[in-house]
Short mmCIF file of N, CA and C in Angstrom, two decimals:
data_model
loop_
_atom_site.label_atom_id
_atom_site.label_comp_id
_atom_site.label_asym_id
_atom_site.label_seq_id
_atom_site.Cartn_x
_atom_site.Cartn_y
_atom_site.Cartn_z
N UNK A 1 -33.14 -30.15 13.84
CA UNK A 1 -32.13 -29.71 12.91
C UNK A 1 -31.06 -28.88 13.61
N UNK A 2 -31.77 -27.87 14.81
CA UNK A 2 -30.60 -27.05 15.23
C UNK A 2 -29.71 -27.67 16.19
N UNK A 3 -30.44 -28.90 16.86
CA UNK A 3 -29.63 -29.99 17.60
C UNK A 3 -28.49 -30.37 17.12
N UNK A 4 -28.65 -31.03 15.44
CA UNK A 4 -27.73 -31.71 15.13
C UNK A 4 -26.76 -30.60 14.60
N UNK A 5 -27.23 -29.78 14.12
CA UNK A 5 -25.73 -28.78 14.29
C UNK A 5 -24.97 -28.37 15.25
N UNK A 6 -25.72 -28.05 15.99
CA UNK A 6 -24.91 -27.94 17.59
C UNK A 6 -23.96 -28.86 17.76
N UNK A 7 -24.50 -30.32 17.63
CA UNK A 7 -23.32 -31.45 18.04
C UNK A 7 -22.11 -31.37 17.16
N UNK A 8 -23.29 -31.05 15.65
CA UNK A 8 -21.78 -31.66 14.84
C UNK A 8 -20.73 -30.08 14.64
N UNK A 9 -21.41 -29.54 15.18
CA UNK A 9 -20.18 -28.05 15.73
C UNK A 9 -19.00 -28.32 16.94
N UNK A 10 -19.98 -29.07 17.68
CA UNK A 10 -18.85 -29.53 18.84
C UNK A 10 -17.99 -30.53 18.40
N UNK A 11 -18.11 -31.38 17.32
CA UNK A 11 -17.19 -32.09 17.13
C UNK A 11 -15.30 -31.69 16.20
N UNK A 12 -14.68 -32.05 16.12
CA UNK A 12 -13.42 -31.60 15.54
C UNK A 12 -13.91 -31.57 13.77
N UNK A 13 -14.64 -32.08 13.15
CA UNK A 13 -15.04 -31.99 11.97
C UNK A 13 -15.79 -30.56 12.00
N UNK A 14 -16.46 -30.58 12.92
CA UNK A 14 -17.71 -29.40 12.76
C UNK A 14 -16.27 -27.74 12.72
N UNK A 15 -15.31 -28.09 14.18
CA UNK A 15 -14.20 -27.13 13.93
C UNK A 15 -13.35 -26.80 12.56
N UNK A 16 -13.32 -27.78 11.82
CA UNK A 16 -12.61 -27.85 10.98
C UNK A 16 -13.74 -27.00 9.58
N UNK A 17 -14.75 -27.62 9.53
CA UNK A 17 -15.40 -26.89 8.76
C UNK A 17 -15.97 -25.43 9.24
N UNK A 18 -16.30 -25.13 10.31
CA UNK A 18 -16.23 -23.76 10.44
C UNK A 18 -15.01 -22.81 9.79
N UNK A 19 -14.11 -23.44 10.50
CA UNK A 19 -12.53 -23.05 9.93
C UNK A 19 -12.05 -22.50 8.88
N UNK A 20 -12.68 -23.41 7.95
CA UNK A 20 -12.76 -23.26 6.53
C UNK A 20 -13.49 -22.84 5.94
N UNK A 21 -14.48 -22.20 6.35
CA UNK A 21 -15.43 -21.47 6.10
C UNK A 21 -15.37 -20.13 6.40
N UNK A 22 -14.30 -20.17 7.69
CA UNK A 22 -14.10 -18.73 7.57
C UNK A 22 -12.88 -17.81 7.19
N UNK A 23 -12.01 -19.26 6.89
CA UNK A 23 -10.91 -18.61 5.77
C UNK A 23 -11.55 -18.32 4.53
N UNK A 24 -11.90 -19.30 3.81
CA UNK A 24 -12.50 -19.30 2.69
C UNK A 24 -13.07 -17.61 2.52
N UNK A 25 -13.82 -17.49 3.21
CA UNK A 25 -14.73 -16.02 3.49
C UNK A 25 -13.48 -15.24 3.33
N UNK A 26 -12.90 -15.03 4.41
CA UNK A 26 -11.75 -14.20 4.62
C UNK A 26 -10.58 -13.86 3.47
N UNK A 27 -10.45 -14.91 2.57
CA UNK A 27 -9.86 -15.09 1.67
C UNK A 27 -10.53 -14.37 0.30
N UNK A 28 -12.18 -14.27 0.40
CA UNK A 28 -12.72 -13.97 -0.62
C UNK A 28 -13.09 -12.00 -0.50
N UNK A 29 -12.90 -11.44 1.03
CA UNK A 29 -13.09 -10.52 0.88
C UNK A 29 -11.39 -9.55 0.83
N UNK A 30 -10.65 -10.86 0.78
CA UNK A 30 -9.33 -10.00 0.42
C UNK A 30 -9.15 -9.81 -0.70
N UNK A 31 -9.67 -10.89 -1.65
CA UNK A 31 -9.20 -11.03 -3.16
C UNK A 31 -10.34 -9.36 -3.52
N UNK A 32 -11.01 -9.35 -3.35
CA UNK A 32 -11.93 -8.73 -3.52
C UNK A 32 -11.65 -7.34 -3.38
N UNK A 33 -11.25 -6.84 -2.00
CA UNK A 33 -9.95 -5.44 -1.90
C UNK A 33 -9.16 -5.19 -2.92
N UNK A 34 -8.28 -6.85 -2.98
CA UNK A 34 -7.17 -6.45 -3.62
C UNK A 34 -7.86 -5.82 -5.60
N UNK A 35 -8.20 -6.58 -5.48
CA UNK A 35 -8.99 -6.30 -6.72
C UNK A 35 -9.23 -4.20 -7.22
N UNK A 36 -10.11 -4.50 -6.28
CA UNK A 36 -10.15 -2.76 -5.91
C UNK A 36 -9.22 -1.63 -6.11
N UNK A 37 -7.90 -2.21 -5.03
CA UNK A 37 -7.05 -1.55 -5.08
C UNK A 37 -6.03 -1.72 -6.30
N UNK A 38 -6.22 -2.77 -6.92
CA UNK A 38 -5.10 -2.78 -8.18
C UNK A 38 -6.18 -1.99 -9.30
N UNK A 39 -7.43 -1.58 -9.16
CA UNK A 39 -7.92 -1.01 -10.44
C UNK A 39 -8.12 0.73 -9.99
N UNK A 40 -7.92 0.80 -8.57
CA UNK A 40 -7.49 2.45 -8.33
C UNK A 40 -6.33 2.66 -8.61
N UNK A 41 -5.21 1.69 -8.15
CA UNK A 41 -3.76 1.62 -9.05
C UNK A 41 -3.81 2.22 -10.22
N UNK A 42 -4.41 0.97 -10.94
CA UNK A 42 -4.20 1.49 -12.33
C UNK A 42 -4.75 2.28 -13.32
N UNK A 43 -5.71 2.91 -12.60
CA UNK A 43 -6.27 4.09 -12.61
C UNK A 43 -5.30 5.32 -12.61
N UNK A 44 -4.54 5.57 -11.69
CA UNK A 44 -3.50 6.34 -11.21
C UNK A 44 -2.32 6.75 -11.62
N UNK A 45 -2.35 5.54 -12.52
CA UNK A 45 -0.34 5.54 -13.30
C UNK A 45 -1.02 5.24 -14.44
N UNK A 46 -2.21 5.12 -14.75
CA UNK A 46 -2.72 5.38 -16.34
C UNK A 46 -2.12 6.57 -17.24
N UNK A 47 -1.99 6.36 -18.39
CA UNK A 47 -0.81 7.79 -19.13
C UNK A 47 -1.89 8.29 -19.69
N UNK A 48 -3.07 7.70 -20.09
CA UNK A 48 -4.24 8.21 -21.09
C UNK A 48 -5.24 9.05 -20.08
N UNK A 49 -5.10 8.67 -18.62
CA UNK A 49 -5.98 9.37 -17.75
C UNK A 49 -5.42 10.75 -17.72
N UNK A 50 -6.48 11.53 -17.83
CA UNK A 50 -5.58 13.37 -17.33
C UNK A 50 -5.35 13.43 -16.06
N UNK A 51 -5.95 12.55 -15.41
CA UNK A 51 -5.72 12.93 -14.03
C UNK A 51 -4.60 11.91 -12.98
N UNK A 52 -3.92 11.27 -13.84
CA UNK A 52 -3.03 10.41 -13.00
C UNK A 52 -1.71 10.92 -12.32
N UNK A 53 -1.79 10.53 -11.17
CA UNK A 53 -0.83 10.88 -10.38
C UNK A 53 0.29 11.55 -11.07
N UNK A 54 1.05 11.28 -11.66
CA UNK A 54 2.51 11.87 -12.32
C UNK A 54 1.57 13.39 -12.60
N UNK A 55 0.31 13.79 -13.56
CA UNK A 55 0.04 14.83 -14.41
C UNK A 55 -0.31 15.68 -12.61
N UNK A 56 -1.13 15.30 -12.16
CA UNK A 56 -1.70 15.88 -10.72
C UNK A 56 -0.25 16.69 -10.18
N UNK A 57 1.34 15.50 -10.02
CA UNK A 57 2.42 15.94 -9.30
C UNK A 57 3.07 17.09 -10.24
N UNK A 58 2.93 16.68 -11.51
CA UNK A 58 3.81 17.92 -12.38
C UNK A 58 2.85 19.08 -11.83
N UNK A 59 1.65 19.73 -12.06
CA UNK A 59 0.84 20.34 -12.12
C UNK A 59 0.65 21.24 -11.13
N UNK A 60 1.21 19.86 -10.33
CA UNK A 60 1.11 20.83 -8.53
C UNK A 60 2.28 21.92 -8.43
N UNK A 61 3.48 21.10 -9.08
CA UNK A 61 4.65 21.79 -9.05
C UNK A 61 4.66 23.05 -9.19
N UNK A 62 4.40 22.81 -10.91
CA UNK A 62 4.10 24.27 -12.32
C UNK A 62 3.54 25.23 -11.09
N UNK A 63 2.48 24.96 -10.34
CA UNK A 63 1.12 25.96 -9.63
C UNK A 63 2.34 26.68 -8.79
N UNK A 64 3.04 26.17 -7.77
CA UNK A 64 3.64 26.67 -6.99
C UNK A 64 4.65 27.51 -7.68
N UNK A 65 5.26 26.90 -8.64
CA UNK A 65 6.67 27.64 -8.85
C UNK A 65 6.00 29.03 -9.61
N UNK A 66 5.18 28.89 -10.69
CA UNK A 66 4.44 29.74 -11.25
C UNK A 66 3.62 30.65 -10.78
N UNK A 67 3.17 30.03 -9.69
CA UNK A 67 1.87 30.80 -8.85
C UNK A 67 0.59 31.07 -9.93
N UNK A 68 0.16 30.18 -10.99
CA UNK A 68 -0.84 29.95 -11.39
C UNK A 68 -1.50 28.84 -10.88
N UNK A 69 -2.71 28.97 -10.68
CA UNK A 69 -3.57 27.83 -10.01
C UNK A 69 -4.14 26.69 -10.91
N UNK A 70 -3.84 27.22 -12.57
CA UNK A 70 -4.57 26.16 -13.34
C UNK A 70 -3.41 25.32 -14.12
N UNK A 71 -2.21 25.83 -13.69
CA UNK A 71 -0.91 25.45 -14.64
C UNK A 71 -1.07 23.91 -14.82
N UNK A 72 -0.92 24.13 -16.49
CA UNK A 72 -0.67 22.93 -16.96
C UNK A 72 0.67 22.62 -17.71
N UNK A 73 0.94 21.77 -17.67
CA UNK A 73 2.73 21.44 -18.24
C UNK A 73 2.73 21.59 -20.01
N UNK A 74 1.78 20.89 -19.95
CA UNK A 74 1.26 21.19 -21.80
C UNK A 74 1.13 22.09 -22.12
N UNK A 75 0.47 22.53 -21.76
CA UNK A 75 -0.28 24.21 -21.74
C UNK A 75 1.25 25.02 -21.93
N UNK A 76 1.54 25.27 -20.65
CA UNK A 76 3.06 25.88 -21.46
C UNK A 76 3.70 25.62 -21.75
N UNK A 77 4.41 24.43 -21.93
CA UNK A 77 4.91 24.03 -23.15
C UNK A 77 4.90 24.76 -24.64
N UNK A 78 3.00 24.58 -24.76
CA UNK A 78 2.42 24.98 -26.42
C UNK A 78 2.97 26.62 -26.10
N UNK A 79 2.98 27.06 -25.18
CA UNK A 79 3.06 28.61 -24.93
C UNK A 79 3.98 29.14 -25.30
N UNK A 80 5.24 28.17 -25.00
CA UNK A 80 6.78 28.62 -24.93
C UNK A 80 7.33 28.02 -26.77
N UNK A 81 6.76 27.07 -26.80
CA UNK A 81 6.97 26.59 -28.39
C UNK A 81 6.72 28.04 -29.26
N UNK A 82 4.94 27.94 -29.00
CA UNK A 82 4.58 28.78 -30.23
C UNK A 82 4.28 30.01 -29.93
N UNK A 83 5.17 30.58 -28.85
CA UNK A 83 4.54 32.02 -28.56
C UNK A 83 3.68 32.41 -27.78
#
């Protein structure tokens, strides 16, 4: 059995199907990343998440300009509204 693979590896068919076997592969662990990375995406620019990027960047801001460490944009907001 391991004979005849050997040969039919050496032949241009056997190249061709390796070939494709290891695009195929290659192809399946990209889709597979990409996958990944479009659901940390959208994780990130989610509006319902508290923690998505935009709320993290306001937040960071508020901290610095404020020099509170927990500043939230909402938070004072409600502060400055209602007192």
């Amino acid at each position: 059995m391991t004979n005849k693979l050997v040969k039919f590896a050496n032949t241009k068919a056997g190249m061709v199907t390796a070939a494709g076997v290891i695009v195929v592969g290659l192809a399946y662990l990209a889709e597979r990343k990409a996958t990944e990375v479009a659901r940390e995406t959208g994780q990130a620019i989610n509006p319902i998440n508290d923690d998505n990027i935009f709320n993290r960047g306001v937040n960071a801001v508020g901290a610095k300009l404020t020099g509170n460490e927990n500043f939230q944009l909402g938070s004072w907001i409600a502060k400055k509204i209602h007192g």
